[in-house]
Amino acid sequence: MNIGIIGAGHIGSALAGRLTSLGHSVYIANSRGPETLTDLAQKTGATPVTAQEAARHADLIVVTIPLKSIPDLPQDLFEGVSADVPVIDTSNYYPLLRDGQLPELETGDLTESEWVQQHLGRPVLKVFNNIFAANLANNGQPAGTPGRIALLVAGDEAAAKQQAMALVEELGFDAVDGGSLHESWRQQPGTPLYCTDLSADEVRQHLASMGTQRTPEQHAQFAANQAASEKQLEAQGVKL
Ligand SMILES: NC(=O)c1ccc[n+]([C@@H]2O[C@H](COP(=O)([O-])OP(=O)(O)OC[C@H]3O[C@@H](n4cnc5c(N)ncnc54)[C@H](OP(=O)(O)O)[C@@H]3O)[C@@H](O)[C@H]2O)c1
């Protein structure tokens, strides 16, 4: 498959390396231009391109940039890209350390990926947002391995979701249907499913116990968990 990756940081690089090793052709872009990606190209075998080229070459697109940078993507990003090409969004909201406060996400009116979808003007799937890049790169296992990590795939388009779930399995993770994009709050930062590397059974138990409609209490609790974790990272001098 031809895979376009927009964002060549921790997640973009991890995916590029794994996907080329599985035999996919990967086209990767950052904000500074393809000429800045020669080292990454050598390491991963991915082809450096512009963001528009990454989108136009692809059977599947991954957008993996900081949430606050989504509105900076080119207006014509998806020009000439067929409507059936799935778009995966990996982003997370880090208001304190990186993104600043985005009102619709503060109120919980939108999930993070619904916000991304509105800005991109294109349906997205939320995938790969709740596993650390190093674990995505290194901890895939063959199907059936006890304790295999499960990854959620949330989104509204059935065919696109199936393709994303197949890719998750190919990368060595159990793919679990995370429901609609509106329900993807359940895999956002601050929840029990955020970067906890659980098995498929454990993931399904948490999904069931959280329900599908986010209550104001859940929104407040998960936002508080995320704020505490961001403060801890800040105290450790972590920069995103
Ligand atoms: N790190 C993790 O373990 C992890 C895990 C799960 C999800 N996530 C989420 O996934 C997203 C990416 O995270 P990351 O850690 O990979 O980020 P990162 O290491 O900071 O890399 C960000 C990448 O996005 C590129 N970028 C920024 N603005 C762009 C634009 N307008 N057009 C094209 N490329 C642009 C940057 O290119 P330049 O360097 O050229 O500006 C850089 O290659 C974030 O939303 C993050 O919250 C991260």
XYZ file of C-alpha atoms and ligand atoms in Angstrom:
288
model
C 0.000 0.000 0.000
C 1.090 3.615 -0.517
C 0.933 5.422 2.821
C 1.266 9.189 3.226
C 2.459 10.409 6.610
C 2.163 14.109 7.439
C 4.394 14.740 10.439
C 7.855 13.233 10.803
C 8.341 13.451 14.550
C 8.143 10.666 17.129
C 5.001 8.989 15.812
C 5.547 9.746 12.120
C 9.071 8.292 12.242
C 8.000 5.229 14.247
C 5.224 4.484 11.768
C 7.459 5.133 8.759
C 10.064 2.618 9.975
C 7.543 -0.090 10.799
C 5.475 0.372 7.646
C 8.423 0.270 5.244
C 9.692 -2.862 6.991
C 6.297 -4.437 6.293
C 6.741 -3.656 2.588
C 4.603 -0.523 2.288
C 5.714 2.508 0.284
C 5.785 5.458 2.673
C 5.756 9.136 1.651
C 6.528 11.439 4.552
C 6.343 15.200 5.101
C 7.131 17.739 7.794
C 6.649 21.513 7.988
C 10.187 22.452 6.901
C 10.350 20.629 3.584
C 11.549 17.280 2.165
C 15.201 18.405 2.051
C 15.229 18.278 5.885
C 14.185 14.614 5.918
C 17.174 12.932 4.269
C 18.394 11.296 7.514
C 14.942 9.927 8.257
C 14.653 8.684 4.678
C 17.953 6.832 5.046
C 16.925 5.291 8.363
C 13.427 4.233 7.352
C 13.328 3.923 3.576
C 10.456 6.427 3.435
C 10.374 8.987 0.605
C 10.470 12.656 1.720
C 7.825 14.796 0.022
C 5.638 17.839 0.683
C 2.420 17.429 2.672
C 0.324 17.721 -0.501
C 2.435 15.052 -2.227
C 2.136 12.747 0.798
C -1.656 13.043 0.592
C -1.827 12.608 -3.189
C 0.407 9.529 -3.302
C -1.555 7.685 -0.663
C -4.039 4.839 -0.318
C -4.135 5.799 3.370
C -3.047 9.050 5.045
C -1.788 9.558 8.604
C -1.802 13.096 9.995
C 0.506 13.132 12.995
C 1.353 16.688 13.988
C 0.703 18.754 17.144
C -3.018 19.506 17.502
C -2.457 23.279 17.506
C -0.698 22.971 14.092
C -3.652 21.321 12.333
C -5.081 24.696 11.160
C -1.679 25.478 9.548
C -1.902 22.569 7.081
C -2.306 23.640 3.441
C -5.892 24.480 2.409
C -5.495 22.285 -0.679
C -4.130 19.288 1.249
C -6.791 16.884 0.018
C -7.266 18.318 -3.468
C -7.369 15.408 -5.930
C -7.447 12.824 -3.104
C -10.271 10.317 -3.545
C -12.988 10.482 -0.857
C -12.447 6.809 0.008
C -8.825 7.293 1.133
C -8.875 6.881 4.944
C -7.323 9.677 7.021
C -5.943 8.750 10.429
C -5.478 11.435 13.089
C -3.093 10.616 15.955
C -3.330 13.890 17.831
C -3.845 14.612 21.510
C -4.696 17.824 23.346
C -1.945 19.151 25.630
C -3.269 22.611 26.597
C -0.633 23.418 29.207
C 2.570 22.178 27.560
C 1.888 22.698 23.878
C -1.497 23.523 22.376
C -2.912 26.401 24.445
C -6.603 26.378 25.372
C -9.009 25.437 22.578
C -12.543 26.395 23.744
C -14.523 23.507 22.155
C -12.162 21.004 23.737
C -12.277 22.721 27.124
C -16.091 22.481 27.200
C -16.089 18.918 25.883
C -18.532 19.880 23.087
C -16.192 18.211 20.595
C -13.775 15.353 20.898
C -10.208 16.140 19.853
C -10.556 14.286 16.558
C -13.932 15.918 15.815
C -12.098 19.240 16.137
C -9.388 17.970 13.761
C -12.027 16.676 11.335
C -13.741 20.095 11.272
C -10.441 21.802 10.466
C -9.436 19.268 7.803
C -12.912 19.208 6.214
C -12.526 15.441 5.811
C -13.669 12.445 7.915
C -10.889 11.136 10.163
C -10.252 8.086 12.301
C -8.600 8.405 15.698
C -5.802 5.812 15.879
C -2.270 5.555 17.364
C -2.966 8.466 19.739
C -2.847 6.373 22.889
C 0.454 4.517 22.625
C 3.899 6.014 23.152
C 5.952 6.248 19.961
C 8.695 3.920 21.246
C 6.126 1.246 22.106
C 4.494 1.633 18.713
C 7.901 1.128 17.113
C 9.050 -1.794 19.258
C 6.214 -3.626 20.992
C 4.136 -5.094 18.177
C 3.638 -8.879 18.471
C 2.229 -11.617 16.263
C -1.530 -12.201 16.586
C -2.339 -14.580 19.429
C 0.667 -13.585 21.589
C -0.523 -13.439 25.228
C -0.662 -9.831 26.448
C -0.573 -8.400 22.911
C -1.270 -4.659 23.198
C -4.635 -3.509 21.866
C -5.092 -0.242 19.967
C -8.375 1.550 19.465
C -9.745 2.660 16.133
C -12.571 5.210 16.412
C -14.427 6.748 13.495
C -17.668 6.982 11.583
C -16.840 5.448 8.181
C -17.132 1.650 8.261
C -14.888 0.863 5.273
C -12.157 3.260 6.378
C -12.319 1.849 9.894
C -11.851 -1.686 8.563
C -8.735 -0.626 6.643
C -7.297 1.113 9.701
C -8.027 -1.918 11.893
C -6.281 -4.194 9.381
C -3.226 -1.905 9.458
C -3.158 -1.934 13.275
C -3.174 -5.753 13.212
C -0.427 -5.805 10.589
C 1.704 -3.587 12.848
C 1.397 -6.180 15.611
C -1.465 -4.935 17.782
C -5.001 -6.162 18.475
C -7.387 -3.704 16.821
C -10.422 -2.816 18.933
C -13.351 -0.818 17.569
C -13.484 2.352 19.663
C -16.910 3.372 18.363
C -17.777 6.637 16.637
C -15.552 9.709 16.486
C -17.899 11.367 18.996
C -17.161 8.462 21.346
C -13.379 8.774 20.910
C -13.133 10.778 24.164
C -12.671 7.317 25.718
C -9.123 7.056 24.299
C -8.114 10.681 24.955
C -5.497 11.793 27.519
C -6.526 11.386 31.150
C -8.637 8.274 30.523
C -7.777 4.730 31.642
C -7.077 3.849 27.978
C -4.456 6.530 27.390
C -0.989 5.005 26.948
C -1.675 2.108 29.318
C -0.858 -0.675 26.818
C -3.760 -2.921 27.797
C -4.953 -6.137 26.168
C -8.088 -6.270 24.011
C -10.188 -7.755 26.857
C -9.039 -5.041 29.252
C -9.708 -2.324 26.673
C -13.234 -3.637 26.052
C -13.933 -3.734 29.817
C -12.918 -0.083 30.162
C -14.982 0.928 27.120
C -18.034 -0.773 28.634
C -17.523 0.800 32.056
C -17.102 4.318 30.594
C -20.296 4.093 28.483
C -20.648 6.040 25.251
C -21.999 9.461 26.318
C -19.406 11.487 28.185
C -20.895 12.863 31.421
C -19.804 16.282 32.775
C -18.216 14.412 35.698
C -16.149 12.211 33.334
C -15.086 15.262 31.313
C -13.986 17.066 34.489
C -12.175 14.011 35.877
C -10.237 13.199 32.697
C -9.306 16.858 32.153
C -8.047 17.001 35.754
C -6.017 13.807 35.221
C -4.467 15.309 32.082
C -3.707 18.610 33.836
C -1.956 16.711 36.650
C 0.060 14.662 34.179
C 1.050 17.773 32.188
C 2.155 19.519 35.405
C 4.268 16.483 36.278
C 5.888 16.508 32.824
C 6.507 20.256 33.134
C 8.186 19.735 36.521
C 10.433 17.115 34.886
C 11.398 19.675 32.245
C 9.731 17.728 29.427
C 9.085 19.842 26.316
C 6.554 18.697 23.696
N 5.124 11.219 21.004
C 4.271 10.264 21.311
O 4.658 9.238 21.936
C 2.827 10.369 20.886
C 2.000 9.261 21.118
C 0.696 9.275 20.631
C 0.194 10.401 20.005
N 0.988 11.505 19.862
C 0.375 12.671 19.188
O 0.684 12.587 17.805
C 0.966 13.891 17.277
C 2.424 13.925 16.800
O 3.230 13.697 17.939
P 4.816 13.562 17.847
O 5.271 13.296 19.236
O 5.175 12.652 16.738
O 5.185 15.072 17.458
P 6.644 15.692 17.222
O 7.686 14.693 17.540
O 6.633 17.015 17.902
O 6.656 15.916 15.637
C 5.727 16.774 15.039
C 5.914 16.694 13.543
O 4.849 17.437 12.944
C 5.423 18.217 11.897
N 4.568 19.365 11.613
C 4.183 20.363 12.422
N 3.409 21.241 11.777
C 3.300 20.777 10.503
C 2.664 21.255 9.334
N 1.944 22.380 9.353
N 2.814 20.551 8.197
C 3.537 19.402 8.158
N 4.167 18.894 9.239
C 4.057 19.580 10.399
C 6.765 18.628 12.434
O 7.589 19.065 11.372
P 8.755 20.151 11.644
O 9.669 19.533 12.660
O 9.371 20.343 10.305
O 8.054 21.373 12.165
C 7.230 17.307 13.042
O 7.775 16.469 12.047
C 0.696 14.876 18.417
O -0.600 15.369 18.321
C 0.864 14.025 19.664
O 0.117 14.528 20.742
C 2.292 11.505 20.263
